[in-house]
Amino acid sequence: MPLDINSALNFAQVLSEALPYIQQFQGKTIVIKYGGNAMTEEHLKSSFARDIVLLKTVGINPVVVHGGGPQIGNLLEKLNIKSEFVNGMRVTTSETMDVVEMVLGGLVNKEIVTLINQHGGKAVGLTGKDGRLIHAKKMKVKTISPDLQKSEIVDIGHVGEVEKVDPNVLQMLIKGDIIPVVAPIGVGHDGASYNINADLVAGKIAECLQAEKLILLTNISGLQDKQGNVLTGLSTGEVDALIEDGTIYGGMLPKIRCALDAVNNGVTSSHIIDGRVSHATLLEVFSNEGVGTLITNHKQAES
């Protein structure tokens, strides 16, 4: 078959344009929160795994943190365990927590590890309980009582927040050229397990490792203005203004606050990207345009 010179030239151009990014980020750590459609559609799962292996191959250190809400819901339904939510968070009884650990720490985590390894990587799966990685505390949730019209604390069981991240086990794996794949389960002072939001875990791990980038995969094209246009190249001050004027609201707020906290605590940049796009991670890291919203600390943005 004759060589298609135009295709070959385009391929060479893409590789050439990626070179300065590879040089810039070599030896740096990138924390990627993996979730949404990228975790459920077969071609997206494969492209994500290839992206992670390629990052490692060119000398970048990826750390993957994954979710698994739909998978947890599916197994609970099969087991006839009712799912209940308060303020968007799953009420997690001891029985539900057993299922959460089974799904996140077992089924989902090992599937991701297997995919990465099948594409030539060396991945190891762990939860926040391994190596005392994630110290958790019980999350206190306030809600408004419809009868009393005042806030009250609601117990939603084994739902936690990150108290501290101990990076030793991650640093050991990274130094050994291994890709860590982390399930967002932490352990409390009493030894109890806690289910923690994966965005929050990814952000705290990125802060602890002083990562170059925090990348959050989503099912949207990025942060949008009121006209539906994707916003990028934002400083923390600009994001604060968008929250203030109501452009950012609802379910996007926790994700944006996670991204903001990361860049305010030493992470160079946060990215909220469209995980429905094949090879979204590579496009965000190795191109100027990217596939979502880039947020940097205002001091870094000005330099």
Short mmCIF file of C-alpha atoms in Angstrom, two decimals:
data_model
loop_
_atom_site.label_atom_id
_atom_site.label_comp_id
_atom_site.label_asym_id
_atom_site.label_seq_id
_atom_site.Cartn_x
_atom_site.Cartn_y
_atom_site.Cartn_z
CA MET A 1 0.00 0.00 0.00
CA PRO A 2 1.55 3.38 -1.02
CA LEU A 3 2.43 5.87 1.68
CA ASP A 4 -0.15 8.61 2.18
CA ILE A 5 2.29 11.51 2.44
CA ASN A 6 -0.33 13.95 3.81
CA SER A 7 -1.32 11.60 6.62
CA ALA A 8 2.34 10.95 7.40
CA LEU A 9 3.10 14.68 7.51
CA ASN A 10 0.11 15.35 9.77
CA PHE A 11 1.25 12.59 12.12
CA ALA A 12 4.80 13.98 12.21
CA GLN A 13 3.41 17.48 12.88
CA VAL A 14 1.38 16.22 15.84
CA LEU A 15 4.41 14.48 17.35
CA SER A 16 6.55 17.57 16.80
CA GLU A 17 3.99 19.85 18.50
CA ALA A 18 3.85 17.52 21.51
CA LEU A 19 7.63 17.67 22.07
CA PRO A 20 7.81 20.93 24.09
CA TYR A 21 5.03 19.71 26.40
CA ILE A 22 6.81 16.40 26.93
CA GLN A 23 10.00 18.28 27.78
CA GLN A 24 8.16 20.69 30.10
CA PHE A 25 6.34 18.00 32.10
CA GLN A 26 8.97 15.25 32.15
CA GLY A 27 9.49 14.09 35.72
CA LYS A 28 6.37 15.95 36.93
CA THR A 29 3.32 14.36 38.56
CA ILE A 30 -0.18 14.63 37.10
CA VAL A 31 -3.18 13.48 39.14
CA ILE A 32 -6.17 12.41 37.04
CA LYS A 33 -9.66 11.85 38.41
CA TYR A 34 -11.24 9.20 36.19
CA GLY A 35 -15.02 9.03 36.00
CA GLY A 36 -18.17 9.61 33.96
CA ASN A 37 -18.60 8.21 30.45
CA ALA A 38 -14.85 7.58 30.21
CA MET A 39 -15.36 4.80 32.77
CA THR A 40 -18.36 3.15 31.12
CA GLU A 41 -17.88 3.26 27.32
CA GLU A 42 -15.48 0.61 26.02
CA HIS A 43 -13.64 2.74 23.43
CA LEU A 44 -13.18 5.55 25.99
CA LYS A 45 -11.87 3.13 28.62
CA SER A 46 -9.30 1.85 26.15
CA SER A 47 -8.22 5.34 25.03
CA PHE A 48 -7.86 6.46 28.66
CA ALA A 49 -5.64 3.50 29.51
CA ARG A 50 -3.45 4.17 26.47
CA ASP A 51 -3.17 7.84 27.46
CA ILE A 52 -1.98 6.91 30.95
CA VAL A 53 0.61 4.46 29.60
CA LEU A 54 1.90 7.01 27.09
CA LEU A 55 2.27 9.67 29.81
CA LYS A 56 4.37 7.26 31.87
CA THR A 57 6.40 6.17 28.85
CA VAL A 58 7.53 9.74 28.09
CA GLY A 59 8.62 10.34 31.68
CA ILE A 60 5.53 11.90 33.26
CA ASN A 61 4.15 10.40 36.49
CA PRO A 62 0.38 9.86 36.32
CA VAL A 63 -1.62 9.06 39.46
CA VAL A 64 -5.19 7.88 38.79
CA VAL A 65 -8.06 8.39 41.27
CA HIS A 66 -11.38 6.89 40.21
CA GLY A 67 -15.04 7.08 41.11
CA GLY A 68 -17.71 4.41 40.69
CA GLY A 69 -21.11 5.74 41.77
CA PRO A 70 -23.15 4.07 38.99
CA GLN A 71 -21.42 0.73 39.55
CA ILE A 72 -22.16 0.95 43.30
CA GLY A 73 -25.82 1.76 42.56
CA ASN A 74 -26.14 -1.18 40.17
CA LEU A 75 -24.81 -3.71 42.69
CA LEU A 76 -26.93 -2.29 45.52
CA GLU A 77 -29.99 -2.70 43.29
CA LYS A 78 -29.08 -6.31 42.52
CA LEU A 79 -28.72 -6.95 46.26
CA ASN A 80 -32.08 -5.25 46.95
CA ILE A 81 -30.41 -2.59 49.10
CA LYS A 82 -32.21 0.73 48.74
CA SER A 83 -30.11 3.77 47.77
CA GLU A 84 -30.87 6.98 49.64
CA PHE A 85 -29.29 10.39 49.03
CA VAL A 86 -28.98 13.56 51.12
CA ASN A 87 -27.72 16.70 49.36
CA GLY A 88 -26.55 14.50 46.49
CA MET A 89 -24.51 12.20 48.75
CA ARG A 90 -25.25 8.52 49.20
CA VAL A 91 -26.34 7.54 52.71
CA THR A 92 -23.80 4.83 53.53
CA THR A 93 -24.74 2.34 56.22
CA SER A 94 -22.31 -0.37 57.36
CA GLU A 95 -24.01 -2.75 54.92
CA THR A 96 -23.73 -0.23 52.06
CA MET A 97 -20.09 0.47 52.95
CA ASP A 98 -19.30 -3.22 52.46
CA VAL A 99 -20.68 -2.94 48.92
CA VAL A 100 -18.78 0.33 48.31
CA GLU A 101 -15.49 -1.31 49.29
CA MET A 102 -16.27 -4.35 47.16
CA VAL A 103 -17.03 -2.22 44.09
CA LEU A 104 -14.46 0.60 44.41
CA GLY A 105 -11.59 -1.32 45.94
CA GLY A 106 -12.30 -4.51 44.00
CA LEU A 107 -14.27 -4.59 40.77
CA VAL A 108 -13.68 -1.06 39.45
CA ASN A 109 -10.13 -0.62 40.72
CA LYS A 110 -8.91 -3.92 39.32
CA GLU A 111 -10.59 -3.34 35.96
CA ILE A 112 -8.65 -0.05 35.58
CA VAL A 113 -5.40 -1.69 36.68
CA THR A 114 -5.94 -4.52 34.19
CA LEU A 115 -6.68 -2.10 31.32
CA ILE A 116 -3.51 -0.09 31.98
CA ASN A 117 -1.42 -3.24 32.25
CA GLN A 118 -2.91 -4.67 29.04
CA HIS A 119 -1.70 -1.55 27.21
CA GLY A 120 1.87 -2.01 28.42
CA GLY A 121 1.84 -0.10 31.69
CA LYS A 122 2.65 -1.25 35.23
CA ALA A 123 -0.24 -0.25 37.48
CA VAL A 124 -0.98 -1.12 41.10
CA GLY A 125 -4.39 -0.60 42.68
CA LEU A 126 -4.90 0.58 46.23
CA THR A 127 -7.45 2.25 48.46
CA GLY A 128 -6.83 5.00 50.97
CA LYS A 129 -6.58 2.28 53.61
CA ASP A 130 -3.37 0.91 52.08
CA GLY A 131 -0.18 2.33 53.54
CA ARG A 132 -2.31 4.71 55.66
CA LEU A 133 -2.72 6.78 52.49
CA ILE A 134 -5.96 8.62 53.31
CA HIS A 135 -6.84 9.58 56.88
CA ALA A 136 -10.57 10.33 56.93
CA LYS A 137 -13.10 11.84 59.25
CA LYS A 138 -16.86 11.56 59.24
CA MET A 139 -18.57 14.19 57.12
CA LYS A 140 -21.13 16.36 58.87
CA VAL A 141 -24.01 17.26 56.57
CA LYS A 142 -26.32 20.18 57.25
CA THR A 143 -29.80 20.18 55.82
CA ILE A 144 -32.89 22.34 56.26
CA SER A 145 -35.75 20.73 58.15
CA PRO A 146 -39.01 21.38 56.20
CA ASP A 147 -40.96 21.48 59.46
CA LEU A 148 -38.67 23.59 61.61
CA GLN A 149 -37.22 25.73 58.79
CA LYS A 150 -33.79 25.57 60.33
CA SER A 151 -30.59 23.68 59.62
CA GLU A 152 -29.86 20.38 61.32
CA ILE A 153 -27.02 17.87 61.21
CA VAL A 154 -27.95 14.66 59.36
CA ASP A 155 -26.03 11.43 59.89
CA ILE A 156 -25.35 9.87 56.46
CA GLY A 157 -23.20 7.07 57.83
CA HIS A 158 -19.80 6.13 56.42
CA VAL A 159 -19.36 9.20 54.22
CA GLY A 160 -16.12 10.99 54.94
CA GLU A 161 -13.82 13.82 54.03
CA VAL A 162 -10.05 13.86 53.80
CA GLU A 163 -8.30 14.80 57.02
CA LYS A 164 -4.77 14.04 55.82
CA VAL A 165 -2.93 12.34 52.94
CA ASP A 166 0.26 10.40 53.67
CA PRO A 167 2.15 10.32 50.35
CA ASN A 168 4.77 7.71 51.26
CA VAL A 169 3.14 4.76 49.51
CA LEU A 170 2.44 6.81 46.37
CA GLN A 171 5.99 8.17 46.27
CA MET A 172 7.35 4.64 46.64
CA LEU A 173 5.26 3.42 43.70
CA ILE A 174 6.15 6.43 41.52
CA LYS A 175 9.87 5.93 42.18
CA GLY A 176 9.43 2.30 41.16
CA ASP A 177 7.98 3.37 37.79
CA ILE A 178 4.54 2.08 38.80
CA ILE A 179 1.26 3.86 38.10
CA PRO A 180 -0.89 4.14 41.28
CA VAL A 181 -4.65 3.65 40.82
CA VAL A 182 -6.47 4.89 43.93
CA ALA A 183 -10.00 4.06 45.08
CA PRO A 184 -11.48 6.91 47.20
CA ILE A 185 -11.90 5.05 50.48
CA GLY A 186 -10.33 6.43 53.64
CA VAL A 187 -9.90 5.14 57.16
CA GLY A 188 -10.81 6.95 60.38
CA HIS A 189 -8.97 7.04 63.70
CA ASP A 190 -11.27 4.25 64.91
CA GLY A 191 -10.42 2.03 61.94
CA ALA A 192 -13.79 2.59 60.26
CA SER A 193 -13.93 2.87 56.46
CA TYR A 194 -15.31 5.98 54.78
CA ASN A 195 -16.57 6.58 51.25
CA ILE A 196 -15.13 9.90 50.00
CA ASN A 197 -15.92 11.96 46.89
CA ALA A 198 -13.33 11.04 44.24
CA ASP A 199 -12.83 14.67 43.09
CA LEU A 200 -11.98 15.64 46.66
CA VAL A 201 -9.53 12.75 47.04
CA ALA A 202 -7.84 13.59 43.72
CA GLY A 203 -7.50 17.23 44.73
CA LYS A 204 -5.99 16.45 48.13
CA ILE A 205 -3.56 13.92 46.64
CA ALA A 206 -2.53 16.51 44.02
CA GLU A 207 -1.90 19.06 46.78
CA CYS A 208 0.08 16.59 48.89
CA LEU A 209 2.27 15.57 45.93
CA GLN A 210 2.57 19.20 44.75
CA ALA A 211 1.47 17.95 41.35
CA GLU A 212 1.97 19.85 38.11
CA LYS A 213 -1.65 19.26 37.13
CA LEU A 214 -4.96 18.09 38.55
CA ILE A 215 -7.21 16.80 35.74
CA LEU A 216 -10.90 16.10 36.45
CA LEU A 217 -12.70 14.11 33.74
CA THR A 218 -16.39 15.00 33.42
CA ASN A 219 -19.38 14.45 31.16
CA ILE A 220 -19.48 18.08 30.02
CA SER A 221 -17.30 20.10 27.66
CA GLY A 222 -15.92 22.21 30.52
CA LEU A 223 -16.96 25.21 32.57
CA GLN A 224 -19.42 27.28 30.53
CA ASP A 225 -20.58 30.89 30.65
CA LYS A 226 -24.27 31.87 30.65
CA GLN A 227 -24.33 31.67 26.83
CA GLY A 228 -22.97 28.09 26.84
CA ASN A 229 -19.45 28.96 25.70
CA VAL A 230 -16.60 26.95 27.26
CA LEU A 231 -14.37 29.11 29.44
CA THR A 232 -10.66 28.41 29.86
CA GLY A 233 -7.42 30.11 30.89
CA LEU A 234 -9.12 31.31 34.07
CA SER A 235 -7.41 32.68 37.17
CA THR A 236 -8.70 31.84 40.63
CA GLY A 237 -10.03 35.40 40.94
CA GLU A 238 -12.02 35.05 37.72
CA VAL A 239 -13.50 31.77 38.92
CA ASP A 240 -14.49 33.38 42.24
CA ALA A 241 -16.30 36.11 40.26
CA LEU A 242 -18.16 33.49 38.20
CA ILE A 243 -19.34 31.82 41.41
CA GLU A 244 -20.40 35.20 42.80
CA ASP A 245 -22.49 36.14 39.76
CA GLY A 246 -24.20 32.73 39.58
CA THR A 247 -22.53 31.46 36.39
CA ILE A 248 -21.15 28.52 38.37
CA TYR A 249 -23.83 26.88 40.50
CA GLY A 250 -25.37 23.58 41.59
CA GLY A 251 -23.53 20.34 40.92
CA MET A 252 -20.56 22.10 39.30
CA LEU A 253 -19.70 24.03 42.47
CA PRO A 254 -18.02 21.17 44.42
CA LYS A 255 -15.88 20.24 41.40
CA ILE A 256 -14.83 23.86 40.82
CA ARG A 257 -14.04 24.37 44.52
CA CYS A 258 -11.89 21.24 44.44
CA ALA A 259 -9.98 22.64 41.43
CA LEU A 260 -9.61 26.03 43.15
CA ASP A 261 -8.36 24.52 46.40
CA ALA A 262 -5.72 22.58 44.48
CA VAL A 263 -4.23 25.60 42.69
CA ASN A 264 -4.43 27.67 45.86
CA ASN A 265 -2.40 25.00 47.65
CA GLY A 266 0.55 24.46 45.34
CA VAL A 267 -0.79 22.60 42.28
CA THR A 268 0.29 24.49 39.15
CA SER A 269 -2.99 24.10 37.25
CA SER A 270 -6.37 22.38 37.40
CA HIS A 271 -8.26 21.15 34.35
CA ILE A 272 -11.93 20.23 34.04
CA ILE A 273 -12.12 18.31 30.77
CA ASP A 274 -14.59 16.43 28.59
CA GLY A 275 -14.06 12.72 29.23
CA ARG A 276 -16.45 11.89 26.38
CA VAL A 277 -13.68 12.82 23.92
CA SER A 278 -11.28 10.02 22.98
CA HIS A 279 -7.75 10.64 24.30
CA ALA A 280 -8.99 13.70 26.23
CA THR A 281 -6.11 13.45 28.71
CA LEU A 282 -3.44 13.55 25.98
CA LEU A 283 -5.18 16.42 24.19
CA GLU A 284 -5.24 18.43 27.41
CA VAL A 285 -1.61 17.76 28.36
CA PHE A 286 0.08 17.89 24.96
CA SER A 287 -1.81 20.62 23.09
CA ASN A 288 -2.35 24.32 23.53
CA GLU A 289 -6.10 24.19 22.89
CA GLY A 290 -7.08 21.33 25.22
CA VAL A 291 -10.60 19.94 25.64
CA GLY A 292 -11.97 21.78 28.64
CA THR A 293 -11.35 24.47 31.24
CA LEU A 294 -7.90 25.40 32.58
CA ILE A 295 -7.63 27.13 35.98
CA THR A 296 -4.41 28.55 37.43
CA ASN A 297 -3.51 30.52 40.51
CA HIS A 298 -3.75 34.26 39.75
CA LYS A 299 -0.07 34.81 40.61
CA GLN A 300 0.95 32.05 38.22
CA ALA A 301 -1.41 33.37 35.53
CA GLU A 302 0.22 36.79 35.73
CA SER A 303 3.81 35.49 35.51
#
